Coordinates of C-alpha atoms and ligand atoms in Angstrom, one line a residue:
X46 CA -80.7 -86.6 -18.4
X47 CA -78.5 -89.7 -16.4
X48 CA -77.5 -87.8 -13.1
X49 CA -75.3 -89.4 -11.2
X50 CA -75.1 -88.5 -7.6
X51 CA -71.9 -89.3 -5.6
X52 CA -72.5 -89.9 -1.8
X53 CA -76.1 -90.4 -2.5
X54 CA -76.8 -92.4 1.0
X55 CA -75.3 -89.4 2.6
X56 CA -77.6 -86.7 3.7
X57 CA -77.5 -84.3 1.8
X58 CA -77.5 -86.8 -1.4
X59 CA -79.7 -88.9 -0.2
X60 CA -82.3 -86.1 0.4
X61 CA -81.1 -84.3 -3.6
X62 CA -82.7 -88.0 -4.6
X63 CA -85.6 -87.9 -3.0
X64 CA -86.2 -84.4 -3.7
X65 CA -84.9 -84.8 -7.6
X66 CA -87.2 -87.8 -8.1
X67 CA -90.4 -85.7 -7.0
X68 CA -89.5 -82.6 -9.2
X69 CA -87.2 -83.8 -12.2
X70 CA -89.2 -87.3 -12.9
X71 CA -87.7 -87.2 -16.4
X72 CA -84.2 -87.7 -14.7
X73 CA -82.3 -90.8 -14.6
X74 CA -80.8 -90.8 -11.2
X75 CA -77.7 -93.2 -10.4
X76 CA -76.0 -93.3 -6.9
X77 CA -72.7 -93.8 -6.2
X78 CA -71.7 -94.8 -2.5
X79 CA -68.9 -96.6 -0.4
X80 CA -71.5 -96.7 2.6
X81 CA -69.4 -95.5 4.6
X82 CA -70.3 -95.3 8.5
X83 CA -72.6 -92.3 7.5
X84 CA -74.1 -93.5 4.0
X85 CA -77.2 -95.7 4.5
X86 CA -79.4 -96.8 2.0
X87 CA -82.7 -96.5 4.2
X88 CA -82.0 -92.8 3.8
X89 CA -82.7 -93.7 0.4
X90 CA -86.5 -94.2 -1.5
X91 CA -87.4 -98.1 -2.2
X92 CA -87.1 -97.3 -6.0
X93 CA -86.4 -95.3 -8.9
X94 CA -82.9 -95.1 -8.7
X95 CA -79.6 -97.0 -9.7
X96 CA -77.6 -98.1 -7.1
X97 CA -73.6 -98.6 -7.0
X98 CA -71.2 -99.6 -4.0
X99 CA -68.1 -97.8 -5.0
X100 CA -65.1 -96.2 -3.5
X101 CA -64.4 -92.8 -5.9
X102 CA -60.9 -92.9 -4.5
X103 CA -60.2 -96.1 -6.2
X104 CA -60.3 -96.2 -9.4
X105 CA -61.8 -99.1 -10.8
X106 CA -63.8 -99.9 -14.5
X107 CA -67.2 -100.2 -13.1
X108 CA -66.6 -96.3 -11.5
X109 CA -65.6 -95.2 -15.6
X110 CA -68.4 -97.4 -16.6
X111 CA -70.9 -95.8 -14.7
X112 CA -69.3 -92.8 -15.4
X113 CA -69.2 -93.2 -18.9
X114 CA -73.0 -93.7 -19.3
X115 CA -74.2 -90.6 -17.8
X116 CA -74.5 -86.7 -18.8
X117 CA -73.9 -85.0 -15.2
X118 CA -72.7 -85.8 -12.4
X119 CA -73.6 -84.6 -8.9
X120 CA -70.2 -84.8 -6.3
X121 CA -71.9 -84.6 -2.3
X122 CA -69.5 -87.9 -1.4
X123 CA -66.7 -86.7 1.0
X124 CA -66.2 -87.5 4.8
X125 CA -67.9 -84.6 6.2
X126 CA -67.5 -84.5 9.9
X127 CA -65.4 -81.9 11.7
X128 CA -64.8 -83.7 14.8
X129 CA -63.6 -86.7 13.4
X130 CA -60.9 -85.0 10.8
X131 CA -59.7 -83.9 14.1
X132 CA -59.6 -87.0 15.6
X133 CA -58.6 -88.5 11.9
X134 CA -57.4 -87.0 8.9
X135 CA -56.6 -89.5 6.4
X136 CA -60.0 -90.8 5.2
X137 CA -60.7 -86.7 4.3
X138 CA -57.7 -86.3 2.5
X139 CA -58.4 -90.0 0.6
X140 CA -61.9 -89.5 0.1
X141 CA -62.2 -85.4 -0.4
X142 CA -59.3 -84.7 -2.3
X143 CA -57.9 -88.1 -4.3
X144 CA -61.5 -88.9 -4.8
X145 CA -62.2 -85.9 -6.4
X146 CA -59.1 -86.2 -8.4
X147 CA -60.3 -89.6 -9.5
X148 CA -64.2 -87.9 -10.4
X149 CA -62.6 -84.9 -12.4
X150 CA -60.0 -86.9 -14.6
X151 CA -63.1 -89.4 -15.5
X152 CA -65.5 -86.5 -16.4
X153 CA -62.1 -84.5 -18.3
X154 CA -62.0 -88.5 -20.1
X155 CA -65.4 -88.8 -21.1
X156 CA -66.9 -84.7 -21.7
X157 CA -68.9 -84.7 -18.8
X158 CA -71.1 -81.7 -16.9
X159 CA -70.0 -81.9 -13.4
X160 CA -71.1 -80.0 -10.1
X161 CA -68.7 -79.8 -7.0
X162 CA -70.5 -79.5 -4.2
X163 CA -68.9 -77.9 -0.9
X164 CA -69.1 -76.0 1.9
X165 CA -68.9 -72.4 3.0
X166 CA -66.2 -73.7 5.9
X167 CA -63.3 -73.2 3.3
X168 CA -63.5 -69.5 4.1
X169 CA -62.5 -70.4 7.5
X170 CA -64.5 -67.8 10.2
X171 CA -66.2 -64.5 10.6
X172 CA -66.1 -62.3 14.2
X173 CA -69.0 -62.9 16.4
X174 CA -69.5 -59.7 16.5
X175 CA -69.4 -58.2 12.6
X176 CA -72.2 -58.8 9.8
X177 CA -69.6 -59.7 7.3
X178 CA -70.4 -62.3 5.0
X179 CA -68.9 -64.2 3.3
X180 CA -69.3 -63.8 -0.9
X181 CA -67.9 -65.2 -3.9
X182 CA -64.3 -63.3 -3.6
X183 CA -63.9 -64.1 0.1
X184 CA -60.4 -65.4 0.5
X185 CA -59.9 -68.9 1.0
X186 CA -58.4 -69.8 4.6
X187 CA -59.9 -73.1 5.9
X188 CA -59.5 -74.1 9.9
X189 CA -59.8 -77.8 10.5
X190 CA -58.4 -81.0 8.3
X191 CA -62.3 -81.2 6.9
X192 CA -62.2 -77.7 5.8
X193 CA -58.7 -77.6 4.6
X194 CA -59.6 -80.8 2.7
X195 CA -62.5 -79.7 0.9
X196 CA -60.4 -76.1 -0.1
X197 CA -58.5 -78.5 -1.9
X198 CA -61.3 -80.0 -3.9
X199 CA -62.1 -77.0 -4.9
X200 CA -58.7 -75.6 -6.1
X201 CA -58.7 -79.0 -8.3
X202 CA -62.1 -78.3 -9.5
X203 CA -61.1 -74.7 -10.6
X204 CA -57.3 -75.8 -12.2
X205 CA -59.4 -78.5 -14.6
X206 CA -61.9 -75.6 -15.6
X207 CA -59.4 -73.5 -16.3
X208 CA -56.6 -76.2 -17.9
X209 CA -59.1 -78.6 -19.4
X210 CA -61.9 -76.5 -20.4
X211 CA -64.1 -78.8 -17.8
X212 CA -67.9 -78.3 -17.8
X213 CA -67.9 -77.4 -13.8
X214 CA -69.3 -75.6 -11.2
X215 CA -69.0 -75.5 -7.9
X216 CA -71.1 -74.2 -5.0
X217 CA -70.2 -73.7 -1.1
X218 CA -73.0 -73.7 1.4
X219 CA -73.6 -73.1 5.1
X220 CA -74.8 -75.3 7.7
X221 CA -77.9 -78.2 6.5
X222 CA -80.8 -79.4 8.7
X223 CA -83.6 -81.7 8.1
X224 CA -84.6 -85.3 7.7
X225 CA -81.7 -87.6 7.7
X226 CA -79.0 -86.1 9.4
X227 CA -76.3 -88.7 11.0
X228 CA -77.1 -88.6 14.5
X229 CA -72.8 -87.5 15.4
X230 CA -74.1 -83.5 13.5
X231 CA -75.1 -81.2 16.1
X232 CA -78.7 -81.0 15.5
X233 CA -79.7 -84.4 15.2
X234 CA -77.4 -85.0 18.2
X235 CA -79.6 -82.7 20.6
X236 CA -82.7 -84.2 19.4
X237 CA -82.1 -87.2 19.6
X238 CA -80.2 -86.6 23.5
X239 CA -83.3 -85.2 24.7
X240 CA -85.3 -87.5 22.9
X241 CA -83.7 -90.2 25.4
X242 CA -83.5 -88.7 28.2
X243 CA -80.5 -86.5 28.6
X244 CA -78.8 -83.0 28.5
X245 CA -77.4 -81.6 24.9
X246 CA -73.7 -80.5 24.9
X247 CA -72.6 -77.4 23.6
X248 CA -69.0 -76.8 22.3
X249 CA -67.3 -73.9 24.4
X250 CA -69.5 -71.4 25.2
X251 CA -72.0 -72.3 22.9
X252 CA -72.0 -68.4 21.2
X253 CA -70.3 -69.7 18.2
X254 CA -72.8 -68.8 15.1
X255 CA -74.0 -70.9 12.2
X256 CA -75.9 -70.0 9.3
X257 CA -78.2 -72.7 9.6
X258 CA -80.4 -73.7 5.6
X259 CA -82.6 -76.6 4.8
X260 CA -81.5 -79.7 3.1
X261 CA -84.2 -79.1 0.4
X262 CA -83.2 -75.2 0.1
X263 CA -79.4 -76.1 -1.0
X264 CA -80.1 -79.3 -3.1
X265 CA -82.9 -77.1 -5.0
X266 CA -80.2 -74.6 -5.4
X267 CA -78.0 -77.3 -6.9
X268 CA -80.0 -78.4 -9.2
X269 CA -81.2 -74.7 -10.5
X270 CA -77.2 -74.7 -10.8
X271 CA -76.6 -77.8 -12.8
X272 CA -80.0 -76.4 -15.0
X273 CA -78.9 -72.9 -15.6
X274 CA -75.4 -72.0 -14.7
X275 CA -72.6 -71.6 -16.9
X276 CA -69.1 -73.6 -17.0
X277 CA -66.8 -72.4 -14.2
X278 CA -69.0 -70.4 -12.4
X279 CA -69.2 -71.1 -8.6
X280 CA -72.2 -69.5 -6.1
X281 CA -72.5 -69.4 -2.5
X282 CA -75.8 -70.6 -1.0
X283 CA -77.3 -69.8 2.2
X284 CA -80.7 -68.3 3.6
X285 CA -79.8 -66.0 6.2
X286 CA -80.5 -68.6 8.7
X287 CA -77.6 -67.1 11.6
X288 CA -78.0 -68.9 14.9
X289 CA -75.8 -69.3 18.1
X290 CA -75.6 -73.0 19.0
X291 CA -77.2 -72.1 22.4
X292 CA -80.4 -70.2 20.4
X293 CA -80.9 -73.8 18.4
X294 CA -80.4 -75.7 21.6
X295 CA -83.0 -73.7 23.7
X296 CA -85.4 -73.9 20.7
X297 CA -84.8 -78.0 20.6
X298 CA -85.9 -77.8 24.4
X299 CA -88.5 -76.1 24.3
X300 CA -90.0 -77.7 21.2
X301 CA -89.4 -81.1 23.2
X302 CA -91.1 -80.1 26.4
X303 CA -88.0 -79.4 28.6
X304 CA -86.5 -76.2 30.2
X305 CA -84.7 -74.1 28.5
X306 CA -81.8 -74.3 30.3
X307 CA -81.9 -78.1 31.1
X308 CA -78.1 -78.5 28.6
X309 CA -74.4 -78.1 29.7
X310 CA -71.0 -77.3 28.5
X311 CA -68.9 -79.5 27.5
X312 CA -64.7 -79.1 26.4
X313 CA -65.2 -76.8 22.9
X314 CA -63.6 -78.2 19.6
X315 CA -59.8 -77.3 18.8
X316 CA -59.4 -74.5 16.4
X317 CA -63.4 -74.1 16.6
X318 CA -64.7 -71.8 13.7
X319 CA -66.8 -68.7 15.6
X320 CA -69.3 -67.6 12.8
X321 CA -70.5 -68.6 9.0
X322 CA -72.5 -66.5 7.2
X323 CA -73.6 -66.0 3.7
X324 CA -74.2 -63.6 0.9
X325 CA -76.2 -65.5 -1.5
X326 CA -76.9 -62.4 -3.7
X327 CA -74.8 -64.1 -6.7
X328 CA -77.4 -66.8 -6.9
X329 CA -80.4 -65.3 -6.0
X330 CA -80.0 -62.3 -8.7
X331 CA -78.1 -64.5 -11.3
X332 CA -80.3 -67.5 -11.6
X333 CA -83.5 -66.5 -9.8
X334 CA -82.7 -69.0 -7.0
X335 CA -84.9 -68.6 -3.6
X336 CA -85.2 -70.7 -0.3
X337 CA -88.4 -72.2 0.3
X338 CA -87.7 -72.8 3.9
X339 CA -87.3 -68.8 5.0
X340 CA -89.3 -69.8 8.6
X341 CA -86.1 -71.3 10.4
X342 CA -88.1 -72.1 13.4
X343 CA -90.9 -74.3 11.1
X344 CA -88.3 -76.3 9.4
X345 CA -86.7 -77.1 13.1
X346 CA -90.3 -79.0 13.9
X347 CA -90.3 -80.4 10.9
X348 CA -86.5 -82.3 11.4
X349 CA -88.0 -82.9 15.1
X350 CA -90.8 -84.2 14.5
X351 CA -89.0 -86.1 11.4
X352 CA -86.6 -88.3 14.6
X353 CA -89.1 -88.8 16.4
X354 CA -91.4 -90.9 13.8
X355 CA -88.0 -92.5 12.9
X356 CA -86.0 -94.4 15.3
X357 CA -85.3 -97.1 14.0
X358 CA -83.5 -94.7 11.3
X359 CA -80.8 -93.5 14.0
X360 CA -81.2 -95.8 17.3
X361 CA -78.1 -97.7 15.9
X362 CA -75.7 -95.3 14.8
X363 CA -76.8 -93.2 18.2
X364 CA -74.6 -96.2 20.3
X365 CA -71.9 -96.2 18.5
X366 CA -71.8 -92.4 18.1
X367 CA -72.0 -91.6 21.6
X368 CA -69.7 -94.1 22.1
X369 CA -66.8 -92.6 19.9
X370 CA -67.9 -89.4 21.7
X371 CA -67.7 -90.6 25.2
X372 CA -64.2 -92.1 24.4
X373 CA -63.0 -88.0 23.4
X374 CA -64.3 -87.1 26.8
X375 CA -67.5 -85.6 25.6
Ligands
NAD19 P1 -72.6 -87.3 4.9 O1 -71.4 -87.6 5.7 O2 -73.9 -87.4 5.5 O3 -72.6 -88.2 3.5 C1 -71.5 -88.4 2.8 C2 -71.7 -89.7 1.9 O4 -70.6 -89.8 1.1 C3 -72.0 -90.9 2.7 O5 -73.1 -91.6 2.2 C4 -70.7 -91.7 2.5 O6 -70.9 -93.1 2.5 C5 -70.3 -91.2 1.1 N1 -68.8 -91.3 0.8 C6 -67.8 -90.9 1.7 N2 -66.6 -91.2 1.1 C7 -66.9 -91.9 -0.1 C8 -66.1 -92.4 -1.1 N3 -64.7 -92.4 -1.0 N4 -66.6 -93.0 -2.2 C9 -68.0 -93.0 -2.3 N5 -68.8 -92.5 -1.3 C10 -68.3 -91.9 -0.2 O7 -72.3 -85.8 4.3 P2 -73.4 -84.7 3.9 O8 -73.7 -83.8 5.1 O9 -74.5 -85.3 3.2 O10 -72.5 -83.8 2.9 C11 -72.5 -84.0 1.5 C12 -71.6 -83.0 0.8 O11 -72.1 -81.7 1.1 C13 -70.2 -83.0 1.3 O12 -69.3 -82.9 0.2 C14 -70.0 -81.9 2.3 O13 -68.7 -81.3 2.3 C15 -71.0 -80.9 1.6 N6 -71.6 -79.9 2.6 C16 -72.2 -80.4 3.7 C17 -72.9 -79.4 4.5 C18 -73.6 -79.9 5.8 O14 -74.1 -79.0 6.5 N7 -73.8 -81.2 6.0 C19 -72.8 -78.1 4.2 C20 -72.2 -77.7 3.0 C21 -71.6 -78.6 2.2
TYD20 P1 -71.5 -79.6 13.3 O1 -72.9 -80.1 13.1 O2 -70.4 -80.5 13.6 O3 -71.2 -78.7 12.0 P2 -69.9 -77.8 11.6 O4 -68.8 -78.2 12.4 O5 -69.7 -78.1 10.2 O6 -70.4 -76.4 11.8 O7 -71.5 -78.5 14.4 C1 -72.3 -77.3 14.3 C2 -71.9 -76.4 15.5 O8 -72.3 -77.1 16.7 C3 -70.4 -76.2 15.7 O9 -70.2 -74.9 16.2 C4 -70.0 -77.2 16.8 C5 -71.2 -77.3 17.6 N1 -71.5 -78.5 18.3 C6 -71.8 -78.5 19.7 O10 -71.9 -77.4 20.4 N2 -72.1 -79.7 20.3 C7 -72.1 -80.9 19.7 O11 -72.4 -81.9 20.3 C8 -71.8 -80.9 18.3 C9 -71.7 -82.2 17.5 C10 -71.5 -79.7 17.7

């Protein structure tokens, strides 16, 4: 099978490579990124992979070429940072929305099997004090321009289903931590602030819940998706990993020697959302799926351990991240 994997020097693409390489050798795996700010190709293995530059919201020959060639594709490629749709939105509505446009009307074009890949924020938020989850028939109501942005892909994804007879899925999952993070997401952030020498910063009060699932527990769930699903089915994914942001922070600070309490407050995010969290029951009792990574606090060491053997992965982007953040006030 050619796979093609939009966004693949992102983090979660890039880590669906690495991962699909090891466990689906027989796979032909082709990349598609603009490199943006937060795609880089070190994220990437030295080989065994195709590699194109490309914009998806542009729509150029090499994009249908490319397109053209494979069987499946694999959408991750979106801006995907909260903070900066705030700050930003046009680059979410170009990339998340017209470039999805642009990926569904070349896989409508040419017959081909496509997988949307989002995120559980579309539902907007849950009380901090409930154990709702969210499920597959939880309304949409998204919060921020990312959020709302996404929602959109999604709604496009669904209409060419339903109006072209499309050979899509789509699945919406909760929060990702591991290897390979960009350093402006909130747990790379931390580690890498103590890491050099100063005090994590939490939103608000820092009691806003996420449920937190490694990288390699949502892109296995993709690809049991793309392998077994059928058109037009979508599945939530998530591992029952519910935090608060101050619980990961204290964890971070212990694992790295420090006080617990060694963090401060900073100004909280407009319109923050206060909780995620996820039924995955669909995809667990539907196609067998199961997270590897149930021991939240083991796959936190492993992403700590993963920045500090790699600073010359992040030192970089750190500067002009903190930058940018220092310039909001934070
Ligand atoms: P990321 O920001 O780390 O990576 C996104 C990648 O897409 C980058 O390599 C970037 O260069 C590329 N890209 C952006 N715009 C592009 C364009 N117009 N054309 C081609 N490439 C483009 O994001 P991520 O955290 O890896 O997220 C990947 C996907 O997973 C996104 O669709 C996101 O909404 C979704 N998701 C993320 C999370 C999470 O916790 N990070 C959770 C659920 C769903
Ligand atoms: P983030 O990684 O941006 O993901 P999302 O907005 O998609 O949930 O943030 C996760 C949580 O951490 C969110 O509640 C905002 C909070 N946060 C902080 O408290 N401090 C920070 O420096 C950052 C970047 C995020």
């Amino acid at each position: 099978m050619r796979v093609v994997v939009t966004g693949g020097a992102g983090f979660i693409g890039a880590n669906f490579v690495h991962l699909a390489l090891k466990e689906r050798p027989d796979w032909t795996i082709i990349v598609i990124d603009k490199l943006t700010y937060a795609g880089n190709k070190d994220s990437l293995p030295d080989s065994g992979y195709e590699f194109y530059k490309l914009d998806i919201a542009i729509q150029n020959q090499e994009l249908e070429q490319v397109i053209k060639s494979c069987d499946a594709i694999v959408h991750f490629a979106a801006e995907s940072h909260n903070d900066n749709s705030l700050e930003s939105p046009w680059p979410f509505i170009e990339s998340n929305i017209i470039g999805t446009f642009r990926l569904l009307e070349l896989a409508r074009k040419h017959h081909k099997r496509f997988h949307h890949v989002s995120t559980d924020e579309v539902y907007g938020d849950l009380e901090l004090d409930s154990s709702d989850k969210f499920t597959e028939t939880t309304p949409y109501k998204p919060s921020s321009p990312y959020s709302s942005s996404k929602a959109c892909s999604d709604m496009l994804v669904l209409a060419w289903i339903r109006s072209y007879g499309l050979d899509a899925t789509i699945s919406n999952c909760s929060n990702n931590y591991g290897p390979r993070q960009h350093v402006e997401k909130f747990i790379p952030r931390q580690i890498t602030e103590i890491l050099q020498g100063r005090q994590p910063r939490l939103y608000g009060s820092g009691l806003q819940v996420r449920d937190w699932i490694h990288v390699d527990d949502h892109n296995s769930a993709v690809i049991k998706i793309l392998e077994s699903s059928t058109m037009g089915e979508y599945y939530l994914i998530g591992a029952n990993g519910e935090q608060t942001n101050m619980q990961v922070v204290k964890k971070l600070l212990k694992s790295l020697g420090k006080s617990e309490d060694d963090f401060v407050h900073v100004e909280d995010r407009a319109g923050h959302d206060l909780r995620y969290a996820i039924d995955s029951t669909k995809l667990q009792t539907t196609l067998g799926w199961r997270p590897r990574y149930s021991d939240f606090d083991a796959g936190l060491e492993q992403t700590i351990e993963w920045y500090r053997n790699n600073q010359e992965w992040w030192e970089d982007a750190k500067r002009v991240t903190e930058n940018n953040y220092l310039k909001k006030g934070h």
